XYZ file of C-alpha atoms in Angstrom:
726
model
C 183.515 29.881 23.398
C 185.793 26.937 24.023
C 186.863 26.602 20.389
C 190.376 27.825 19.700
C 190.956 30.071 16.737
C 193.650 30.801 14.208
C 196.137 33.288 15.610
C 197.564 35.823 13.197
C 201.390 35.957 13.390
C 201.301 39.675 14.176
C 199.280 38.968 17.311
C 201.381 36.041 18.510
C 203.645 36.968 21.386
C 207.206 35.795 21.220
C 207.147 35.155 17.478
C 210.347 35.776 15.577
C 210.586 39.265 14.048
C 210.149 39.470 10.325
C 212.057 41.682 7.990
C 211.897 43.358 4.628
C 208.924 42.723 2.420
C 207.646 39.940 4.661
C 207.368 42.360 7.574
C 205.464 44.843 5.450
C 203.057 42.145 4.313
C 202.397 40.877 7.820
C 201.670 44.313 9.264
C 199.900 45.868 6.313
C 197.556 42.925 5.780
C 195.607 44.322 8.753
C 194.506 47.388 6.802
C 190.960 48.043 5.737
C 191.579 47.447 2.030
C 193.043 43.957 2.459
C 192.037 40.625 3.884
C 193.752 39.492 7.037
C 194.666 36.098 5.636
C 194.947 36.833 1.930
C 193.925 39.191 -0.804
C 190.336 39.271 -1.988
C 190.435 37.920 -5.543
C 187.712 40.373 -6.584
C 189.162 43.837 -5.948
C 186.792 46.768 -5.784
C 187.294 49.716 -8.180
C 188.710 51.677 -5.224
C 191.304 48.973 -4.558
C 192.222 48.668 -8.244
C 192.676 52.437 -8.444
C 194.781 52.359 -5.310
C 197.161 49.878 -6.941
C 197.534 52.042 -10.047
C 198.027 55.347 -8.210
C 200.437 53.947 -5.638
C 202.690 52.520 -8.341
C 202.657 55.857 -10.189
C 203.053 57.822 -6.926
C 200.220 59.977 -8.252
C 199.245 62.516 -5.597
C 195.797 63.342 -7.026
C 194.760 59.702 -7.357
C 196.106 58.726 -3.945
C 194.381 61.736 -2.394
C 191.049 60.691 -3.905
C 191.408 57.142 -2.586
C 192.521 58.446 0.810
C 189.490 60.723 1.074
C 187.168 57.824 0.277
C 188.698 55.793 3.081
C 188.278 58.755 5.416
C 184.627 58.991 4.424
C 184.140 55.245 4.789
C 185.367 55.105 8.385
C 184.919 58.759 9.334
C 181.316 58.562 10.533
C 182.130 55.715 12.905
C 185.193 57.524 14.257
C 183.349 60.843 14.524
C 180.674 59.340 16.748
C 183.316 57.598 18.837
C 185.547 60.668 19.145
C 182.816 63.207 19.874
C 181.221 60.866 22.368
C 184.476 60.573 24.313
C 185.003 64.334 24.179
C 181.465 64.985 25.366
C 181.950 62.500 28.179
C 185.176 64.212 29.162
C 183.291 67.487 29.462
C 181.370 66.029 32.378
C 184.533 65.808 34.459
C 186.761 68.519 32.956
C 186.646 72.047 34.302
C 185.896 74.730 31.704
C 186.191 78.453 31.600
C 189.958 78.458 31.990
C 192.801 78.773 29.521
C 193.593 75.464 27.868
C 196.699 74.747 25.821
C 196.243 72.742 22.667
C 198.062 69.430 22.471
C 200.895 69.774 19.990
C 202.559 67.025 18.016
C 205.863 65.890 19.460
C 208.752 67.706 17.775
C 211.441 65.129 18.243
C 215.058 66.255 18.423
C 216.417 63.092 16.840
C 219.477 63.952 14.814
C 219.254 63.359 11.093
C 222.484 65.141 10.338
C 224.934 63.007 8.453
C 222.197 61.017 6.701
C 221.979 61.492 2.963
C 218.639 62.574 1.522
C 216.690 60.277 -0.783
C 213.588 60.875 -2.888
C 210.544 58.703 -3.428
C 211.525 57.953 -7.009
C 214.802 56.464 -5.782
C 213.200 53.965 -3.408
C 213.163 50.307 -4.404
C 210.356 48.033 -3.249
C 211.397 45.689 -0.448
C 214.700 47.432 0.265
C 215.429 49.312 3.493
C 217.638 52.328 2.811
C 219.926 52.440 5.814
C 221.778 55.696 6.379
C 219.332 57.624 4.168
C 216.515 59.985 5.108
C 213.361 60.915 3.185
C 212.176 64.506 3.663
C 208.497 64.999 2.929
C 205.323 66.854 3.872
C 202.140 65.263 5.219
C 199.610 66.242 2.553
C 196.419 64.586 3.842
C 194.485 64.153 7.067
C 195.814 61.287 9.128
C 193.541 58.503 10.335
C 193.967 55.435 12.505
C 192.782 51.867 11.942
C 195.214 49.108 12.806
C 198.074 51.462 11.913
C 198.360 55.209 11.438
C 197.717 56.003 7.779
C 198.390 59.181 5.830
C 199.908 60.529 2.601
C 203.253 62.311 2.157
C 204.657 64.342 -0.718
C 208.323 64.967 -1.414
C 209.811 68.106 -2.943
C 209.550 66.596 -6.443
C 205.761 66.365 -6.259
C 205.544 62.583 -5.906
C 203.291 61.115 -3.222
C 203.059 57.843 -1.306
C 200.931 56.242 1.349
C 202.554 55.944 4.765
C 201.736 53.362 7.455
C 203.137 54.151 10.906
C 203.308 51.608 13.716
C 203.243 54.025 16.675
C 203.450 52.009 19.894
C 202.679 55.101 21.982
C 199.111 55.134 20.669
C 196.784 52.389 21.874
C 193.648 51.179 20.146
C 191.466 53.743 21.937
C 193.331 56.738 20.479
C 191.002 59.093 18.650
C 191.639 60.377 15.178
C 191.846 63.903 16.586
C 194.763 62.866 18.797
C 196.479 61.142 15.874
C 195.968 64.185 13.658
C 197.442 66.456 16.327
C 200.488 64.222 16.524
C 200.869 63.913 12.746
C 199.129 67.060 11.412
C 198.507 67.855 7.807
C 201.187 70.205 6.486
C 203.858 69.045 8.931
C 207.398 68.669 7.610
C 208.759 65.227 8.476
C 211.870 63.124 7.999
C 211.653 59.339 7.670
C 214.877 57.572 8.604
C 215.886 54.446 6.683
C 212.714 54.564 4.539
C 211.242 51.220 3.530
C 208.853 50.880 0.588
C 206.749 47.735 0.997
C 204.600 45.953 -1.561
C 201.203 44.840 -0.347
C 199.237 41.678 -1.171
C 196.941 43.687 -3.443
C 200.030 44.725 -5.481
C 199.959 48.346 -4.290
C 202.932 49.875 -2.448
C 203.296 52.020 0.674
C 205.976 53.378 2.991
C 206.074 51.434 6.224
C 207.509 53.050 9.366
C 208.205 50.311 11.899
C 208.512 52.664 14.873
C 207.558 56.212 15.775
C 211.259 56.771 16.497
C 212.002 56.502 12.762
C 209.763 59.462 11.927
C 210.983 62.924 12.939
C 208.479 65.792 12.967
C 210.615 68.743 11.867
C 207.968 71.468 11.869
C 204.280 71.816 12.552
C 201.988 73.937 10.415
C 199.312 74.166 13.113
C 199.588 77.301 15.278
C 200.779 77.023 18.850
C 198.088 79.133 20.414
C 196.355 79.197 23.700
C 192.586 79.013 23.443
C 190.392 80.834 25.901
C 186.896 79.646 26.662
C 184.872 82.654 25.584
C 181.745 81.072 27.000
C 183.069 81.367 30.516
C 181.444 84.794 30.851
C 177.968 83.446 29.973
C 175.437 82.837 32.718
C 173.878 79.391 33.244
C 170.593 80.158 31.477
C 172.402 81.489 28.401
C 174.580 78.383 28.273
C 171.468 76.185 28.418
C 169.836 78.254 25.658
C 172.932 77.813 23.498
C 172.745 74.074 24.155
C 169.099 74.072 23.064
C 170.086 75.847 19.855
C 172.674 73.194 19.030
C 170.217 70.442 20.005
C 167.739 71.825 17.467
C 170.516 71.688 14.844
C 171.095 68.020 15.811
C 174.597 68.787 17.077
C 174.260 66.396 20.016
C 177.888 66.514 21.297
C 177.911 70.297 21.058
C 174.640 70.502 22.973
C 176.013 68.165 25.643
C 179.012 70.451 26.019
C 176.869 73.525 26.712
C 174.532 71.676 29.063
C 177.611 70.479 30.958
C 178.951 74.045 31.202
C 175.542 75.187 32.415
C 175.533 72.540 35.157
C 179.110 73.343 36.165
C 178.305 77.060 36.292
C 175.271 76.368 38.457
C 177.066 73.966 40.767
C 179.786 76.506 41.435
C 177.245 78.277 43.633
C 175.275 76.887 46.572
C 172.031 75.318 45.465
C 168.920 74.860 47.573
C 166.676 71.798 47.595
C 163.984 72.486 44.979
C 160.402 72.981 45.889
C 157.353 74.426 44.241
C 158.192 77.901 45.504
C 161.737 78.322 44.243
C 160.906 76.578 40.965
C 158.207 79.077 40.044
C 158.988 82.312 41.841
C 161.833 84.717 42.262
C 163.653 83.949 39.002
C 165.266 86.530 36.772
C 165.591 86.249 33.015
C 169.141 84.927 33.296
C 168.046 81.934 35.373
C 169.187 83.359 38.700
C 167.144 83.743 41.867
C 166.645 87.055 43.631
C 169.688 86.413 45.824
C 171.950 85.814 42.787
C 171.942 82.013 42.876
C 171.205 79.952 39.780
C 167.684 78.614 39.862
C 167.164 74.898 40.403
C 164.823 74.807 37.409
C 167.714 75.797 35.137
C 169.818 72.917 36.457
C 166.926 70.441 36.150
C 166.343 71.442 32.539
C 170.061 71.180 31.770
C 170.252 67.652 33.196
C 167.049 66.607 31.453
C 168.060 68.048 28.088
C 171.495 66.498 28.368
C 169.789 63.141 28.964
C 167.863 63.648 25.711
C 171.099 64.448 23.861
C 172.811 61.359 25.291
C 169.928 59.232 23.998
C 170.374 60.710 20.528
C 173.941 59.359 20.695
C 172.607 56.002 22.000
C 174.329 56.515 25.367
C 171.363 55.221 27.326
C 173.239 54.555 30.555
C 174.525 58.158 30.665
C 171.035 59.380 29.790
C 169.640 57.414 32.736
C 172.177 58.988 35.103
C 171.268 62.520 33.954
C 167.529 61.868 34.120
C 167.899 60.564 37.676
C 169.977 63.647 38.616
C 167.171 65.872 37.321
C 164.570 63.874 39.257
C 166.720 64.078 42.380
C 166.327 67.872 42.161
C 162.706 67.789 41.015
C 160.901 64.434 41.478
C 157.872 65.715 39.573
C 159.617 66.881 36.396
C 157.555 65.243 33.640
C 160.134 65.248 30.833
C 162.790 63.737 33.093
C 160.422 60.958 34.132
C 159.608 60.247 30.494
C 163.272 60.323 29.436
C 164.224 58.026 32.285
C 161.619 55.561 31.041
C 162.964 55.790 27.478
C 166.524 55.166 28.649
C 165.435 52.165 30.715
C 163.473 50.730 27.800
C 166.511 50.918 25.501
C 168.544 49.216 28.246
C 165.951 46.381 28.247
C 164.808 47.304 31.741
C 161.218 47.026 30.591
C 159.557 46.642 33.990
C 161.209 49.754 35.427
C 160.491 51.639 32.191
C 156.819 50.708 32.427
C 156.715 52.018 36.001
C 158.247 55.341 34.883
C 155.740 55.776 32.074
C 152.890 54.909 34.456
C 154.125 57.654 36.790
C 154.329 60.096 33.881
C 150.724 59.296 32.934
C 149.636 60.472 36.376
C 150.905 63.955 35.506
C 149.951 64.040 31.833
C 147.857 61.498 29.855
C 149.588 62.372 26.565
C 149.293 59.964 23.646
C 153.085 59.610 23.271
C 153.511 58.638 26.920
C 150.593 56.188 26.746
C 152.047 54.507 23.656
C 155.458 54.228 25.328
C 153.811 52.701 28.397
C 151.965 50.113 26.311
C 155.102 49.182 24.371
C 157.091 48.708 27.570
C 154.371 46.492 29.054
C 154.387 44.391 25.885
C 158.177 44.092 25.878
C 158.119 43.205 29.563
C 155.651 40.379 28.965
C 157.615 39.059 26.002
C 160.927 39.217 27.884
C 159.567 36.855 30.546
C 158.967 34.210 27.877
C 162.178 34.447 25.839
C 165.701 35.791 26.217
C 166.437 38.193 23.371
C 169.975 37.993 22.002
C 170.352 41.247 20.100
C 173.227 41.797 17.706
C 174.773 44.375 15.432
C 175.034 43.986 11.692
C 177.058 45.619 8.935
C 175.106 46.188 5.730
C 177.327 45.924 2.682
C 177.093 45.848 -1.073
C 178.356 43.096 -3.306
C 182.105 42.948 -3.746
C 183.166 44.595 -0.471
C 186.271 42.966 0.973
C 186.081 40.870 4.118
C 188.600 43.093 5.887
C 186.441 46.179 5.286
C 183.492 44.422 6.898
C 185.653 43.249 9.780
C 187.157 46.685 10.466
C 183.747 48.374 10.309
C 182.377 45.867 12.807
C 185.399 46.347 15.090
C 184.880 50.109 15.107
C 181.152 49.831 15.703
C 181.773 47.482 18.617
C 184.488 49.784 19.957
C 181.976 52.601 19.791
C 179.308 50.464 21.432
C 181.363 49.450 24.470
C 181.988 53.139 25.165
C 178.242 53.591 25.395
C 177.231 50.490 27.335
C 178.971 48.854 30.288
C 176.731 45.858 29.663
C 178.108 45.330 26.170
C 181.624 45.915 27.513
C 181.189 43.157 30.062
C 179.716 40.801 27.471
C 182.656 41.320 25.121
C 185.168 40.928 27.959
C 183.762 37.450 28.561
C 184.274 36.398 24.934
C 187.468 34.675 23.875
C 189.478 36.141 21.019
C 191.364 34.260 18.320
C 194.305 33.976 20.719
C 192.014 32.441 23.380
C 192.390 35.496 25.602
C 189.467 36.444 27.808
C 188.645 36.987 31.433
C 188.109 33.241 31.803
C 184.736 33.688 33.466
C 181.513 32.030 32.423
C 179.025 34.915 32.511
C 175.720 34.654 34.287
C 172.643 34.662 32.107
C 171.562 37.749 34.023
C 174.095 39.665 31.930
C 171.924 38.979 28.863
C 168.413 38.684 30.304
C 166.082 41.707 30.032
C 164.956 43.280 33.341
C 168.081 41.909 35.048
C 170.825 43.709 36.938
C 174.525 43.166 36.387
C 177.696 44.271 38.065
C 179.558 47.139 36.466
C 182.617 46.073 34.467
C 185.882 47.986 34.834
C 187.770 45.964 32.229
C 188.858 47.351 28.906
C 188.949 45.742 25.471
C 191.963 46.950 23.449
C 191.494 47.315 19.724
C 193.791 44.366 18.976
C 191.751 42.070 21.231
C 188.533 43.472 19.784
C 189.712 42.284 16.378
C 190.442 38.881 17.841
C 186.963 38.733 19.359
C 185.420 39.562 15.980
C 187.536 36.948 14.186
C 186.614 34.321 16.754
C 182.888 35.005 17.154
C 181.419 37.113 14.333
C 179.249 35.353 11.756
C 177.795 36.156 8.377
C 174.163 35.498 7.475
C 174.840 31.864 6.595
C 176.541 31.278 9.955
C 180.063 31.059 8.517
C 182.866 32.024 10.893
C 184.710 35.285 10.204
C 188.046 33.509 10.164
C 186.804 31.231 7.410
C 185.635 34.257 5.430
C 188.962 36.020 5.867
C 190.761 32.883 4.734
C 188.966 33.146 1.401
C 186.848 30.042 1.910
C 183.606 31.893 1.162
C 182.606 34.095 -1.787
C 183.232 37.824 -1.305
C 179.613 38.955 -1.708
C 177.656 38.805 1.570
C 174.810 40.781 3.065
C 176.207 41.469 6.512
C 178.613 40.485 9.233
C 177.537 40.559 12.883
C 178.424 39.596 16.424
C 175.856 38.184 18.851
C 177.523 37.733 22.273
C 175.076 35.278 23.869
C 175.021 32.966 20.856
C 178.827 33.044 20.783
C 178.930 30.911 23.936
C 176.981 28.056 22.300
C 179.118 25.097 21.232
C 178.821 22.974 18.112
C 177.201 19.561 17.818
C 176.346 17.481 14.745
C 173.184 16.469 16.641
C 172.264 19.952 17.821
C 169.177 20.803 19.853
C 168.668 24.424 18.754
C 168.368 26.412 15.542
C 169.524 29.932 14.695
C 167.322 32.283 12.673
C 168.364 35.759 11.489
C 165.661 38.426 11.165
C 167.317 41.702 10.242
C 170.059 42.334 12.805
C 168.348 40.193 15.439
C 169.210 36.552 16.028
C 166.460 34.228 17.282
C 167.474 30.958 18.892
C 164.779 28.258 19.015
C 164.870 24.866 20.688
C 164.591 22.397 17.808
C 164.025 19.406 20.094
C 163.028 18.982 23.771
C 165.911 20.082 26.034
C 166.217 18.612 29.504
C 167.097 20.743 32.516
C 170.879 20.945 32.784
C 171.429 19.813 29.177
C 173.857 21.883 27.126
C 172.362 23.990 24.329
C 174.196 23.288 21.070
C 174.186 24.582 17.498
C 175.348 23.138 14.197
C 178.146 25.288 12.777
C 178.107 23.506 9.385
C 175.843 21.384 7.194
C 175.272 18.192 9.193
C 173.479 16.190 6.481
C 176.835 14.732 5.458
C 179.102 11.897 6.660
C 181.408 12.535 9.629
C 184.582 13.014 7.597
C 182.973 15.599 5.313
C 181.473 17.449 8.285
C 184.919 17.676 9.848
C 186.363 18.970 6.574
C 183.752 21.745 6.574
C 184.701 22.662 10.138
C 188.345 22.843 9.075
C 187.505 24.954 6.018
C 185.676 27.434 8.254
C 188.764 27.609 10.495
C 187.184 25.893 13.495
C 190.209 24.194 14.988
C 188.572 21.352 16.896
C 187.490 17.775 16.347
C 183.816 17.163 16.989
C 183.158 14.364 19.488
C 179.382 14.591 19.763
C 177.298 11.435 20.163
C 176.605 11.275 16.432
C 180.290 11.543 15.482
C 181.199 8.895 18.054
C 178.552 6.563 16.582
C 179.903 6.985 13.063
C 183.477 6.546 14.318
C 182.441 3.261 15.931
C 180.872 2.135 12.646
C 183.766 3.371 10.505
C 184.787 -0.153 9.477
C 181.441 -1.338 8.006
C 180.767 2.112 6.531
C 184.255 2.646 5.114
C 183.591 1.538 1.527
C 180.237 3.332 1.318
C 181.761 6.577 2.648
C 184.721 6.373 0.283
C 182.501 5.711 -2.742
C 180.074 8.457 -1.734
C 182.849 11.042 -1.509
C 184.236 9.993 -4.896
C 180.819 10.626 -6.504
C 180.168 13.795 -4.489
C 180.356 17.003 -6.470
C 179.648 15.527 -9.908
C 176.674 17.184 -11.556
C 175.843 13.879 -13.245
C 175.493 12.174 -9.839
C 172.294 14.123 -9.129
C 170.901 14.003 -12.664
C 168.410 11.151 -13.217
C 169.391 8.877 -16.077
C 173.126 9.425 -15.751
C 175.365 6.499 -14.822
C 176.828 8.336 -11.804
C 173.320 9.003 -10.539
C 172.413 5.320 -10.796
C 175.636 4.381 -8.959
C 174.660 6.723 -6.135
C 171.179 5.154 -5.961
C 172.644 1.635 -5.729
C 174.983 2.884 -3.015
C 171.899 3.780 -0.943
C 170.695 0.171 -1.296
C 174.085 -1.091 -0.144
C 173.948 1.150 2.912
C 170.483 -0.156 3.800
C 171.837 -3.717 3.583
C 174.707 -2.819 5.960
C 172.384 -1.146 8.471
C 170.091 -4.156 8.476
C 172.945 -6.590 9.198
C 174.815 -4.738 11.972
C 171.709 -4.314 14.130
C 171.185 -0.765 15.419
C 168.506 1.037 17.360
C 166.028 3.051 15.298
C 167.535 6.379 16.432
C 171.022 5.240 15.421
C 169.738 4.118 12.013
C 168.135 7.545 11.560
C 171.426 9.322 12.318
C 173.306 7.243 9.724
C 170.602 7.726 7.093
C 170.697 11.479 7.638
C 174.468 11.510 7.034
C 173.920 9.990 3.590
C 170.653 11.786 2.896
C 171.655 12.834 -0.617
C 172.118 9.173 -1.644
C 168.535 8.362 -0.725
C 167.163 11.410 -2.503
C 169.000 10.397 -5.673
C 167.636 6.895 -5.146
C 164.084 8.306 -5.202
C 164.935 10.112 -8.452
C 165.962 6.749 -9.991
C 163.030 4.601 -8.857
C 162.249 3.525 -12.432
C 165.804 2.287 -13.074
C 165.977 0.492 -9.710
C 162.871 -1.523 -10.602
C 161.958 -4.098 -7.950
C 164.968 -3.091 -5.834
C 163.324 0.267 -5.127
C 161.191 -1.378 -2.434
C 164.333 -1.743 -0.306
C 164.680 2.022 0.016
C 163.085 3.528 3.152
C 159.819 5.389 2.645
C 160.193 9.172 2.140
C 158.457 9.859 5.458
C 161.021 7.624 7.198
C 163.857 9.622 5.660
C 162.172 12.877 6.744
C 162.026 11.510 10.296
C 165.732 10.621 10.048
C 166.633 14.146 8.927
C 164.517 15.625 11.723
C 166.206 13.381 14.286
C 169.723 14.354 13.161
C 169.266 17.972 12.071
C 165.977 19.392 13.357
C 165.326 22.800 11.880
C 167.621 22.297 8.893
C 166.311 24.104 5.825
C 166.953 21.093 3.614
C 164.672 19.000 5.828
C 161.827 21.460 5.300
C 162.488 21.591 1.567
C 162.472 17.790 1.333
C 159.283 17.492 3.392
C 157.488 20.094 1.242
C 158.788 18.416 -1.919
C 157.085 15.162 -0.997
C 153.962 16.938 0.222
C 153.634 18.532 -3.205
C 154.457 15.213 -4.894
C 151.760 13.377 -2.948
C 149.200 16.009 -3.918
C 150.148 15.833 -7.596
C 149.973 12.034 -7.671
C 146.590 11.930 -5.934
C 147.696 10.232 -2.723
C 145.124 9.499 -0.039
C 144.025 12.195 2.380
C 145.691 10.337 5.255
C 149.064 10.311 3.453
C 148.811 14.017 2.571
C 147.795 14.972 6.116
C 150.672 12.952 7.543
C 153.154 14.679 5.198
C 151.685 18.051 6.139
C 152.153 17.335 9.859
C 155.805 16.468 9.293
C 156.373 19.718 7.399
C 154.609 21.646 10.189
C 156.863 19.990 12.776
C 160.000 21.067 10.912
C 158.602 24.602 10.511
C 158.140 24.780 14.263
C 161.795 23.805 14.757
C 162.897 26.640 12.457
C 160.498 29.440 13.393
C 159.694 28.498 16.985
C 156.292 28.200 18.592
C 153.933 29.990 16.247
C 150.204 29.885 15.766
C 148.982 26.979 13.683
C 147.727 29.265 10.913
C 151.131 30.936 10.597
C 152.878 27.567 10.318
C 150.383 26.458 7.675
C 151.105 29.587 5.644
C 154.849 28.949 5.924
C 154.409 25.368 4.735
C 152.216 26.563 1.891
C 154.869 29.095 0.858
C 157.495 26.334 0.691
C 155.023 23.973 -0.946
C 154.317 26.515 -3.700
C 157.998 27.179 -4.362
C 159.363 25.689 -7.603
C 161.387 22.488 -7.171
């Protein structure tokens, strides 16, 4: 997206180094319990407890909070970590002695430095020439920084945040825990106790060089792969056992060992004879070779396990390997079709299921074939922009949502090269990206794309989320983090294709969220070659107020769409009306009939009509201006009795509906206003022609919001809005 974003000082290259408490604030504001641009005013009970326990240096309380954070992010990390380990098994040789990775025992001298205890540390003061001896008393985990708990010899505990430059964003928690294991004796040189924006405190280690691992409680042993003596069939059976227990990574590991064991011998091209005859119970042929059927089953079962982990591209590779050995293997054909369907390759998936039906007309295969044919037909009519959402409860902090989304996306790009390439094309909040405008084929179902070899570091992933992720209302993540929106939201999600669509106050498309899927409908006819645009903010306001909303949501650009240029050209004649409108805006009395402020707003609508009549504009231009001051006209309709004979100078309600549709087609307020007058006409006994005309206008707006639907569905939607209380 071309819009530049706010760049956090910690991300900005070449910025001046900070010190003391300010440094701690800048770094630690990235953590999952805090907002990136300020503290959430409504702390959760976990965050409030964290403040209390950190100030008391209470080990039990800090341990409880630490374990809850581990649980919160542990499932995401576990899937990510085990997936990477399972993937590594495909290329790593097994059956040999392997030495465990040990944490680095650094030989940095701490002699001559006087010891200091936690109770002696002052917040915001770096204790040069002193050293804190402590023990890591909790499992270490890794978000933006390495986080753990330490306990000194007096029984006091503190949180520790370590900025280890040797670990990149892709480091697994297992690697971090091997480097900083629980029970390890450590020494922290020049300890610095920092206060955080949520009023809690934590030790901040600015470099891995300032933390000396004195001893490691984990044993330095050499593990031997006891499964190396198993034959291929036994390894596959063990994989099946773990698969039945839903241990997908463990099953993948045994299937991989089975394949490696089989491939260590010479394999023959499979045929009907050697698949069915001459096999022993251990999966070997009469001449001692591993049977091809064993290898086919291992590949096929590993494909099924990969699909359980949502690694559909890896599942496709394994299914194709199995079919290369046995082109008629039914389960491999079916699993290949399932993998292709999840990859949105619906046409190829349908062909696979059709082939499977030739071997077995099972109900499950037939249903999968019908679904793929349906998806294939639908994909030729519309491009689906799928997204990922984070479901949250009320009161969760913005930073928690952001970090969860970052980790889910990090997990996703490990599973899909397509998603990796999509994210590489997106700009982050520092306007970094590959600078390429992606082809629509990268997003279109049934399309092929080139494999992407780029990587998305965790820091840039955060920038991508800040720049492009939206909440359900369409508010930018940066605006949410800046505290411009209330803390209670339903979800936060990133939709790559929609992220490339620019803003316009006279947009031609409308965004609709259904679950975690985003539907994008054309809200007006779009010419070939015309740019597709969206409205990022409420556009039923004057230009200056629209720009203020863009600024509040941290969109750092000035809108220069045709509508904004028109209002800028008319700024002189509209200056007094705009200024008066903004002075009355926000007063409850201004929208309450009978109040003096409300009557002033109604008369302001008459003044605007007089100005529009005198300056001479085209009908479309008049509609755009009316839509900008829509609320004035609505209040005018609420004060018809007080306006008396002057009320005839107001435009008819249907004319205002047309103005709103011209400026903001698909806007929910337009539909509400249209249904309001439809209900009003019915209550006041208007003619059938007037009611039918109002109904058609409401139907037209419904079509802009919900897309091309059957007439009966649109009528039911209008009726639902019509029946809603005003």
